[in-house]
Coordinates of C-alpha atoms and ligand atoms in Angstrom, one line a residue:
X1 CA -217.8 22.7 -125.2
X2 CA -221.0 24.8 -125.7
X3 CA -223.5 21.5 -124.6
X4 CA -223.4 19.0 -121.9
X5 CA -226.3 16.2 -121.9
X6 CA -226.8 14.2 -118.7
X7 CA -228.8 10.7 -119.2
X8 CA -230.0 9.6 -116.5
X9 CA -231.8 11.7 -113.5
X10 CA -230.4 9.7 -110.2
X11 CA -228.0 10.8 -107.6
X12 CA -225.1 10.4 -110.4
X13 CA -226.8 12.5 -112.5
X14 CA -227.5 15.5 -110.6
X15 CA -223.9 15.0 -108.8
X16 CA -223.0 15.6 -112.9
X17 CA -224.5 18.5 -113.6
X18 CA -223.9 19.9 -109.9
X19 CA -220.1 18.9 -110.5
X20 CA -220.4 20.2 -114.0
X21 CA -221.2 24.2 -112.7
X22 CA -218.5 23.4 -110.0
X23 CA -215.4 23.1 -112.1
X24 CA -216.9 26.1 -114.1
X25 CA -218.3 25.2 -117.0
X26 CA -220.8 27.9 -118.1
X27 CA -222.6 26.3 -120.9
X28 CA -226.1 24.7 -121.6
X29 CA -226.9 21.7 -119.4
X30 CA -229.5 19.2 -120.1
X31 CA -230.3 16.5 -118.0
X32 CA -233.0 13.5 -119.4
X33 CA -234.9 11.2 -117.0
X34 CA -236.9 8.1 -117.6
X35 CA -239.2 9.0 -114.4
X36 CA -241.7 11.5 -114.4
X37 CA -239.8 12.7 -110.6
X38 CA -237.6 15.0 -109.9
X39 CA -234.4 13.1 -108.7
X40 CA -234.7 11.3 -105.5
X41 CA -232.6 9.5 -103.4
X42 CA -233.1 5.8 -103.4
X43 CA -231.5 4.5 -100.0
X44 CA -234.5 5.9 -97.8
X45 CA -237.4 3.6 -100.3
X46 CA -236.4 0.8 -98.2
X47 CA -235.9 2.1 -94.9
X48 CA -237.8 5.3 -94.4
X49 CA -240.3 5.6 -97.1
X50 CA -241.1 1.7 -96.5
X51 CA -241.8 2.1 -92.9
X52 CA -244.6 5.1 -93.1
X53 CA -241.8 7.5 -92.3
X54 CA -240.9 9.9 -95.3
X55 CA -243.2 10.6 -98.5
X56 CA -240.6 11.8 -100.5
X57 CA -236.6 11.6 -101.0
X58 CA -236.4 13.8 -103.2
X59 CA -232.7 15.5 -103.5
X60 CA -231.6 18.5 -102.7
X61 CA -230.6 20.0 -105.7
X62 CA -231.5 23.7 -106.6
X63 CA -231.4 22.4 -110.3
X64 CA -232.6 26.2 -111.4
X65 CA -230.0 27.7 -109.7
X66 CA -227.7 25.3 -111.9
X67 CA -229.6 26.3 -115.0
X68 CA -230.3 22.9 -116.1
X69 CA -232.7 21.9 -118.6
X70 CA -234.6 19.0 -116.9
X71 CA -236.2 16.5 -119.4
X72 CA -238.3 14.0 -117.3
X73 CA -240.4 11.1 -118.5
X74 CA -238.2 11.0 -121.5
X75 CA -235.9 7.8 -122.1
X76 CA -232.6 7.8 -124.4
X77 CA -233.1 4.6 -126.7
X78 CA -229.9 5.3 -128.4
X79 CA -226.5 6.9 -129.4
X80 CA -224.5 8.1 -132.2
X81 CA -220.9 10.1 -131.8
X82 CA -222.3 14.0 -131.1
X83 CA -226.1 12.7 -130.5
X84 CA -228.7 11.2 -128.1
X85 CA -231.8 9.7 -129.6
X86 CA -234.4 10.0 -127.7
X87 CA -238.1 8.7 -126.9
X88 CA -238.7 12.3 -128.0
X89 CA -236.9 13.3 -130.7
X90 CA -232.6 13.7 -131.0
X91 CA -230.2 15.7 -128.7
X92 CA -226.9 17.4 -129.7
X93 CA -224.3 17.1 -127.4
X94 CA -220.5 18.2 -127.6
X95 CA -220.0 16.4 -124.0
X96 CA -222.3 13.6 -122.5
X97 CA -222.5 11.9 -118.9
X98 CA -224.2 8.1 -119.3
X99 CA -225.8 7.9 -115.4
X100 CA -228.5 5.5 -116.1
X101 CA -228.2 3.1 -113.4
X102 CA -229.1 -0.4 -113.1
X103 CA -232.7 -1.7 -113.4
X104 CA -233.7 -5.0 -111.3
X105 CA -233.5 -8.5 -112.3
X106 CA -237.0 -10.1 -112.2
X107 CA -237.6 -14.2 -112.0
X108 CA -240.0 -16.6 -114.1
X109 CA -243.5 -16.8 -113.8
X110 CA -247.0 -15.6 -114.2
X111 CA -247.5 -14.1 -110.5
X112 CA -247.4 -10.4 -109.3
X113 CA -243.6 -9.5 -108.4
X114 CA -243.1 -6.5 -106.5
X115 CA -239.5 -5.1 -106.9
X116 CA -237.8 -2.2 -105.4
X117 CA -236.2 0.1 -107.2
X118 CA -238.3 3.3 -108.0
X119 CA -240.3 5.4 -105.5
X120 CA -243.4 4.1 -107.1
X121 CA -242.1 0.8 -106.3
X122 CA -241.8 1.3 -102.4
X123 CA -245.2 3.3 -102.1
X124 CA -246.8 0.2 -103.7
X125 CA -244.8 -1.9 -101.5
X126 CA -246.1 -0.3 -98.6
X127 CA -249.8 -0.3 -99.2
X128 CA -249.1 -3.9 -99.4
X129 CA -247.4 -4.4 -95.7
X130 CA -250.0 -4.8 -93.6
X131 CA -250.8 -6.5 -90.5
X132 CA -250.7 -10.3 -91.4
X133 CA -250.2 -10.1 -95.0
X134 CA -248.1 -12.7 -96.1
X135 CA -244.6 -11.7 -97.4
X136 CA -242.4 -13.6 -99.4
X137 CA -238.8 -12.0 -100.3
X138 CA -236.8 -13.6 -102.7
X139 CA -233.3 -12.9 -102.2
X140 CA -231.7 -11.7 -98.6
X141 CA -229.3 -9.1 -99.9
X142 CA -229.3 -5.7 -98.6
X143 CA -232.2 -4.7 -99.7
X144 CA -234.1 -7.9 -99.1
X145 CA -232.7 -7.9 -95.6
X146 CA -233.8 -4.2 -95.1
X147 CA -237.9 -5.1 -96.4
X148 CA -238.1 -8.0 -94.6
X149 CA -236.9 -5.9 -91.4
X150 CA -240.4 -3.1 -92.2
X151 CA -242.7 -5.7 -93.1
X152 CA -242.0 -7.9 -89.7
X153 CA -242.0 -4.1 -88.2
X154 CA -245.8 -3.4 -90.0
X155 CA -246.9 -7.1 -88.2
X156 CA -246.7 -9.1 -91.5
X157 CA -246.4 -12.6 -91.5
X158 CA -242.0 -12.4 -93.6
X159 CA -240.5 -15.7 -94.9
X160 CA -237.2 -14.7 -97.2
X161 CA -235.9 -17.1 -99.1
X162 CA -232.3 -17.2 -100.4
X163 CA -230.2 -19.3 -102.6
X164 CA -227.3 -19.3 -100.7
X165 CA -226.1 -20.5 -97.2
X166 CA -226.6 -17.4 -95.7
X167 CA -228.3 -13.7 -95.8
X168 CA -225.6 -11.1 -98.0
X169 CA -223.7 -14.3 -98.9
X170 CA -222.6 -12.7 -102.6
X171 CA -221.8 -9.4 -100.9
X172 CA -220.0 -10.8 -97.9
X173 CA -219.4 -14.6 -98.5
X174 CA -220.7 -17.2 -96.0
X175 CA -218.9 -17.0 -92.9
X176 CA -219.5 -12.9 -92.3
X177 CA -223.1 -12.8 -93.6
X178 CA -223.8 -15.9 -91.2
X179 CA -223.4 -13.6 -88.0
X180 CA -226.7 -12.2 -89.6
X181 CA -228.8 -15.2 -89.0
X182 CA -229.7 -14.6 -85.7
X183 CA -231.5 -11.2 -86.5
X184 CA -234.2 -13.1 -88.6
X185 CA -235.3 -15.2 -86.0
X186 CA -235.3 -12.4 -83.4
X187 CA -238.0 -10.2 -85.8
X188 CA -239.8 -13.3 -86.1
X189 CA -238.6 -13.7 -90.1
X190 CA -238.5 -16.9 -91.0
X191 CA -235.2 -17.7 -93.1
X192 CA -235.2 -20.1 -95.8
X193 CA -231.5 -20.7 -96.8
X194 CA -230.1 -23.3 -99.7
X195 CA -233.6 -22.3 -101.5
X196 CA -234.0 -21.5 -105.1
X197 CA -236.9 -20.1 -106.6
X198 CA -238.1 -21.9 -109.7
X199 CA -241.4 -19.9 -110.5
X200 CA -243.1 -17.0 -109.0
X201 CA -247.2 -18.1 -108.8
X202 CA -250.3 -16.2 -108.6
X203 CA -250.6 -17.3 -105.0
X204 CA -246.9 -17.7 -103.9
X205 CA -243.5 -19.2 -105.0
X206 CA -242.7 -22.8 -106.0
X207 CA -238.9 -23.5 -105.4
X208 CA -237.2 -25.8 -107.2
X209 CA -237.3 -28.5 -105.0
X210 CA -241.1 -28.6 -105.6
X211 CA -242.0 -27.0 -102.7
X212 CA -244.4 -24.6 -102.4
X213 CA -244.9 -20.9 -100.4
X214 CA -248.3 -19.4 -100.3
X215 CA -247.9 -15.7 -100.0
X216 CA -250.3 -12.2 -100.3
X217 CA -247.4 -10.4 -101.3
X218 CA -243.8 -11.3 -103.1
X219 CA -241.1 -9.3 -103.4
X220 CA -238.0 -9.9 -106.0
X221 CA -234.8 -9.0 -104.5
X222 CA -231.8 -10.9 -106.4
X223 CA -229.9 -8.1 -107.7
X224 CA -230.0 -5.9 -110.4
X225 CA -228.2 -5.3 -114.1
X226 CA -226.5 -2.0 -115.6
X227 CA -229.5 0.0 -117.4
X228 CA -227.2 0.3 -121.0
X229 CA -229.4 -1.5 -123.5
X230 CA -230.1 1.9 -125.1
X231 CA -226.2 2.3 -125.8
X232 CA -226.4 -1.3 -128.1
X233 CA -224.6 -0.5 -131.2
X234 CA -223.1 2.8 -129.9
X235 CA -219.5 3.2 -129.7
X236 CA -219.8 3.3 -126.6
X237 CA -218.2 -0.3 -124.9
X238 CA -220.6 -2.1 -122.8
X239 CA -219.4 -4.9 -120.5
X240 CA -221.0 -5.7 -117.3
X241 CA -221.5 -1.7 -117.5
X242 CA -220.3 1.3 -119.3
X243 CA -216.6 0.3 -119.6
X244 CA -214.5 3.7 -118.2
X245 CA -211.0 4.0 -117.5
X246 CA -209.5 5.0 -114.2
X247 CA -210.9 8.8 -115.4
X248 CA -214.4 7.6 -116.0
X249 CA -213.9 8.1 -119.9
X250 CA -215.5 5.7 -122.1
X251 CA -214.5 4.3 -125.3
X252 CA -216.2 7.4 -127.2
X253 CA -214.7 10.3 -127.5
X254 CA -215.8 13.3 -124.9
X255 CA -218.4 10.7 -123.2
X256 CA -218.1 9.6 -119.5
X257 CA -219.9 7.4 -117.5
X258 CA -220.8 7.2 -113.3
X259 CA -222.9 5.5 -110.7
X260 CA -223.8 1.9 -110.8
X261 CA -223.8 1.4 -114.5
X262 CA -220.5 2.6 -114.9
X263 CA -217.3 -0.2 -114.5
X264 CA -214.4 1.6 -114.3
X265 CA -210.6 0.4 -113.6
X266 CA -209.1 0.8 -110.3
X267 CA -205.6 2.1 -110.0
X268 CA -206.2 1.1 -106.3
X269 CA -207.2 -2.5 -106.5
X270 CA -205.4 -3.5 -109.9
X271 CA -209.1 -4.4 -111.3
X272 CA -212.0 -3.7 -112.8
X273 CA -214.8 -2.5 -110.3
X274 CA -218.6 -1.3 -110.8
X275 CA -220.3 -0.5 -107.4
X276 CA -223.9 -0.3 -107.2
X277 CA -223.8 1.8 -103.7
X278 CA -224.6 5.5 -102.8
X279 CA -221.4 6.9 -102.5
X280 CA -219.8 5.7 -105.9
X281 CA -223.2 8.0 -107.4
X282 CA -222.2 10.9 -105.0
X283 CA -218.4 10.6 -105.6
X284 CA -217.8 9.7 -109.3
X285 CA -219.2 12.9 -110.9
X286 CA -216.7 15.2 -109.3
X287 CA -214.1 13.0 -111.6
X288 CA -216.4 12.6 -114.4
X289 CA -216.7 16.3 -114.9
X290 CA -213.4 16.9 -114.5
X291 CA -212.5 14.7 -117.3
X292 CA -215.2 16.1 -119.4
X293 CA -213.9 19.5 -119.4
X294 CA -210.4 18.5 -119.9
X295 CA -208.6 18.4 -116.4
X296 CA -206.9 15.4 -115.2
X297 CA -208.4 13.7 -112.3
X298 CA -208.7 9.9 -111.1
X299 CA -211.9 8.2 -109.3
X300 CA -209.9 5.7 -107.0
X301 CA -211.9 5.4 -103.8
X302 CA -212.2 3.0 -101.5
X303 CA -215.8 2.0 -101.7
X304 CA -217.8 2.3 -98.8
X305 CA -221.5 0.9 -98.2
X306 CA -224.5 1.2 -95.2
X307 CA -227.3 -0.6 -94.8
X308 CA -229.8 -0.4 -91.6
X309 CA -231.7 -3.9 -91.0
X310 CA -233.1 -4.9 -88.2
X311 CA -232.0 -2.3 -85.8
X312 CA -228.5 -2.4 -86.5
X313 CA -226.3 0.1 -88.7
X314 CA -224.3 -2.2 -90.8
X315 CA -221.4 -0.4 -92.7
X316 CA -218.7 -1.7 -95.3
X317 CA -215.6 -0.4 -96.4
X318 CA -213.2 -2.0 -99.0
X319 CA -213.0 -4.6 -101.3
X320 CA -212.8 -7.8 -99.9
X321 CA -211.3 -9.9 -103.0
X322 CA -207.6 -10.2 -102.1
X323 CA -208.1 -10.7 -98.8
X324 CA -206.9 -14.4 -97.1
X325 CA -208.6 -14.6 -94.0
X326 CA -211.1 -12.9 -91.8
X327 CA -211.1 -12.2 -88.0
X328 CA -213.5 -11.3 -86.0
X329 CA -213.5 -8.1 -83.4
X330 CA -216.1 -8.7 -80.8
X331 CA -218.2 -12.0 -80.9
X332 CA -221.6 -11.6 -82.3
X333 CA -223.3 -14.4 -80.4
X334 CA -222.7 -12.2 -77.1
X335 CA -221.7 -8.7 -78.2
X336 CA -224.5 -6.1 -79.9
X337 CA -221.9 -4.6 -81.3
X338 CA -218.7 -6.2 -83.6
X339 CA -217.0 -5.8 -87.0
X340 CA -215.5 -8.2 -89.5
X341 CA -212.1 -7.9 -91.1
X342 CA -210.7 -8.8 -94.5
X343 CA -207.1 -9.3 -94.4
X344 CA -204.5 -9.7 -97.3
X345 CA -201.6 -12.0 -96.2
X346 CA -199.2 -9.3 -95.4
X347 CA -201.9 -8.1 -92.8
X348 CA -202.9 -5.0 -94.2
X349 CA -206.5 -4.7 -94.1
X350 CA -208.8 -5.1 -97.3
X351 CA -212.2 -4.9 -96.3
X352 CA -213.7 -4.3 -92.8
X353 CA -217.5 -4.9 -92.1
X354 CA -218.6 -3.2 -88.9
X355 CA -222.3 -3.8 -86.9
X356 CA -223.2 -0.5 -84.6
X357 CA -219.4 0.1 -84.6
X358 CA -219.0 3.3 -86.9
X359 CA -215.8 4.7 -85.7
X360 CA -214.2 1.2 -86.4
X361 CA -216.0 2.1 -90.2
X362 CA -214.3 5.3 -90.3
X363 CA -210.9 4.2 -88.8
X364 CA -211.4 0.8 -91.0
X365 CA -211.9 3.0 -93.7
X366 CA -208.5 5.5 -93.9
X367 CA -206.7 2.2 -92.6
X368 CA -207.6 0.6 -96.4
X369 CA -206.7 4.0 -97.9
X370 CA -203.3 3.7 -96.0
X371 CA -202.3 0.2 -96.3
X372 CA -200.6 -0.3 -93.3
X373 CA -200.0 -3.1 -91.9
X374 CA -202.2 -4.3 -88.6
X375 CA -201.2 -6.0 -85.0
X376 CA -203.5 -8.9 -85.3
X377 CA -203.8 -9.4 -82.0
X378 CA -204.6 -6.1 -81.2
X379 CA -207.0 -6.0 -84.0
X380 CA -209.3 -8.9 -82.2
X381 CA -209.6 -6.7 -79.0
X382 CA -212.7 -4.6 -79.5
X383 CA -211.5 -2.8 -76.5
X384 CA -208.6 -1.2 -78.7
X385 CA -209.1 1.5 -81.2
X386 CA -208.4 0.8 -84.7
X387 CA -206.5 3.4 -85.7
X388 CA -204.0 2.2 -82.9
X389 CA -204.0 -1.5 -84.1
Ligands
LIG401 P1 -230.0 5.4 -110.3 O1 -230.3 5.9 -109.0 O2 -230.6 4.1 -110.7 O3 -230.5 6.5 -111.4 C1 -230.5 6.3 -112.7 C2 -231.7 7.0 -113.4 O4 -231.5 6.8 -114.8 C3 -233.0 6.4 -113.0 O5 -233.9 7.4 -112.6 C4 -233.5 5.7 -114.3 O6 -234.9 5.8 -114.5 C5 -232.8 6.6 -115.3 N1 -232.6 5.9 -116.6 C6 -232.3 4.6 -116.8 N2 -232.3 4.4 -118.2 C7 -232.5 5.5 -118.8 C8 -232.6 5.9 -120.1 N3 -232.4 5.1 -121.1 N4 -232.9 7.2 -120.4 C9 -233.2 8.1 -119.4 N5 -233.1 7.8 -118.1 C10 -232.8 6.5 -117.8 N6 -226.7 2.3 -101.4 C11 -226.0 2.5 -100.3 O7 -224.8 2.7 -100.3 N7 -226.7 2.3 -99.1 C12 -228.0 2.0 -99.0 O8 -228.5 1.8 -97.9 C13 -228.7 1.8 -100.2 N8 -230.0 1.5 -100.1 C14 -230.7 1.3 -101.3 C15 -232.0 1.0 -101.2 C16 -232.8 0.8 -102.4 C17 -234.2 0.4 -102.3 C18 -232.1 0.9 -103.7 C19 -232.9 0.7 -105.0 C20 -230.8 1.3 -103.7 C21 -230.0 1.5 -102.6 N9 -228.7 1.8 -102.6 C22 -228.0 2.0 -101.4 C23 -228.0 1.9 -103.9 C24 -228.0 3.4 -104.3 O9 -229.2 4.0 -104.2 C25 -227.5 3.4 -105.8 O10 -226.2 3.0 -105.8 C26 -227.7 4.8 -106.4 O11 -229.0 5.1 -106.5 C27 -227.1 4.8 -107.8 O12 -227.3 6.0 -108.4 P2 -227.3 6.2 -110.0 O13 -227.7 7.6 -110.2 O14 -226.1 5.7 -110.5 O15 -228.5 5.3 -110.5

């Protein structure tokens, strides 16, 4: 293999090509990104960059140390086997790492909607978060819950509206994400829940109800979609994601995929998985490249999450969908500090959500990895380690 082309200049990416060296391969590297930036880190746009503190996240990446040929500004618009077409001109490639992301979904209508997803994005954000400005944010996910948290911090005046019955509902169903209500209040957000947007307005939102939300700013925060519309009529199978196997290969031969546009089958959970979080981008590439260069290595973590929203570290670990019940450790109307636990009938844990309590993440975490089984009544007693449950 004399050429590697990495699509895709995110934290996946650069993982590739810094995996790519790693496990020895010599040749000629190219990596091709849609943005004019060098790769950046995307977790600190809505935390640090949105709250004044940091400029730029950029990565750090000696990329000329890896001899990389960096391609910015340039998009991949399509793929045939052994080439990349690109918005300027074709690539050769004997090997080829698809780490394009996902791009954010936006809603109907003729009004300004602000998303966050690029480093542009939050610095246009954030000239927009001022004091009294009128916020709306569509969707209270992760990374609506995060904005809402700097714009009630810059003295804006935050309503976030959300469809479901509680904030990080999709992520975490009702009953955990519901322990997260009190926060809004507290920052002096008000939370619209049960509310669906119908149109976003010149001036504001009208939900489908009829009702209507005057705001300065709006911000669309429901979620985002695998970037792979370039890879239409490719080879290359495309289903929620670049389809991989449990070794991140894809349906075309000497092709991988990683990060969140990548859906790749877990040994581990018996299932098809695609994470849109941090450490899949960071982790994946080690694998990918492995496979690439003809080693045999298997990407079967146990995915793992952080978010920091209004002044409390929230982590996850696991995968919460073959779990029967949940139990609380600590009680969150009187403790600062508690964690949420998934549990699969036989009592080995699934998934663990934990507030200000990262060595219960940590211990929560190797306890998935390990599947053993838990004391439940020790488990409910914050006062007892988890590793010792
Ligand atoms: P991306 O970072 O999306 O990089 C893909 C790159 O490919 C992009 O630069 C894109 O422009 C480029 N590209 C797309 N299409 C093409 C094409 N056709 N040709 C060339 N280039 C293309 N995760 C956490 O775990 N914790 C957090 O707290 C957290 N906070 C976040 C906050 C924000 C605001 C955002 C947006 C994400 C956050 N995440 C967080 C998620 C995490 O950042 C992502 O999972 C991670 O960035 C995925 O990396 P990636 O390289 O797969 O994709």
């Amino acid at each position: 293999m004399d050429h590697v082309v990495v699509v895709g200049a995110g934290l996946a990416g650069v993982r590739s090509v810094e995996a790519l060296r790693a496990h020895g391969f010599a040749g000629r590297i190219t990596l091709v990104g849609e943005e004019p930036h060098r790769p950046y880190d995307r977790p600190p746009l809505s935390k640090a960059v949105l709250l004044g503190q940091a400029d730029s996240t950029v990565v750090d990446s000696d990329l000329e140390a890896l001899d990389v040929r960096l391609c910015l500004g340039i998009a991949a618009k399509g793929l045939r086997d052994g080439v990349v077409e690109t918005t300027e001109g074709e690539l050769d490639y004997d090997g080829l790492v698809i780490a394009t992301g996902a791009s954010p979904v936006r809603l109907r209508g003729e009004g300004r909607q602000h998303v966050l997803r690029t480093i542009d994005d939050a610095l246009a954000l954030r000239a927009q978060l001022v004091p009294g400005a009128r916020i709306v944010v569509i969707g209270a996910g992760w990374i609506g819950a995060e904005v809402a948290t700097a714009a009630a911090k810059a003295g804006c005046a935050v309503t976030v509206i959300e469809a479901g019955e509680a904030p990080l509902s999709a992520a975490l169903g009702v009953a955990a994400g519901g322990h997260t209500i009190p926060w809004y209040g507290k920052a002096g957000v008000e939370l619209r829940l049960g509310a669906m947007v119908g149109s976003v307005d010149p001036d504001g939102v009208t939900l489908m109800s009829g009702a209507r939300i005057e705001a300065d700013v709006i911000l669309t925060c429901v979620g985002v979609r695998p970037a792979v519309d370039w890879l239409k009529g490719s080879a290359v199978a495309v289903e929620d994601g670049v389809v991989v196997d449990e070794h991140l290969r894809t349906s075309l031969a000497n092709v991988v995929a990683v990060g969140d546009c990548a859906n790749w089958w877990s040994r581990r959970f018996g299932r098809r998985m695609r994470v849109e979080h941090w450490d899949t981008a960071l982790g994946a590439p080690d694998t990918a490249a492995a496979t690439l260069l003809g080693e045999v290595a298997v990407y079967d973590p146990v995915p793992y999450f952080w978010s920091e929203q209004f002044g409390h570290m929230v982590q996850f670990a696991g995968h919460r969908g073959t779990a029967e019940r949940l139990l609380l450790r600590g009680d969150p109307l009187v403790d600062e500090k508690w964690a949420v636990c998934w549990l699969a009938a036989d009592d080995r844990l699934a998934a663990i959500l934990t507030v200000d309590r990262p060595r219960d993440l940590v211990q929560g975490r190797r306890v998935v990895e390990g599947g053993q089984r838990l004391d439940v009544t020790r488990l409910i007693n914050p006062a007892v380690t988890l590793r010792d449950c």
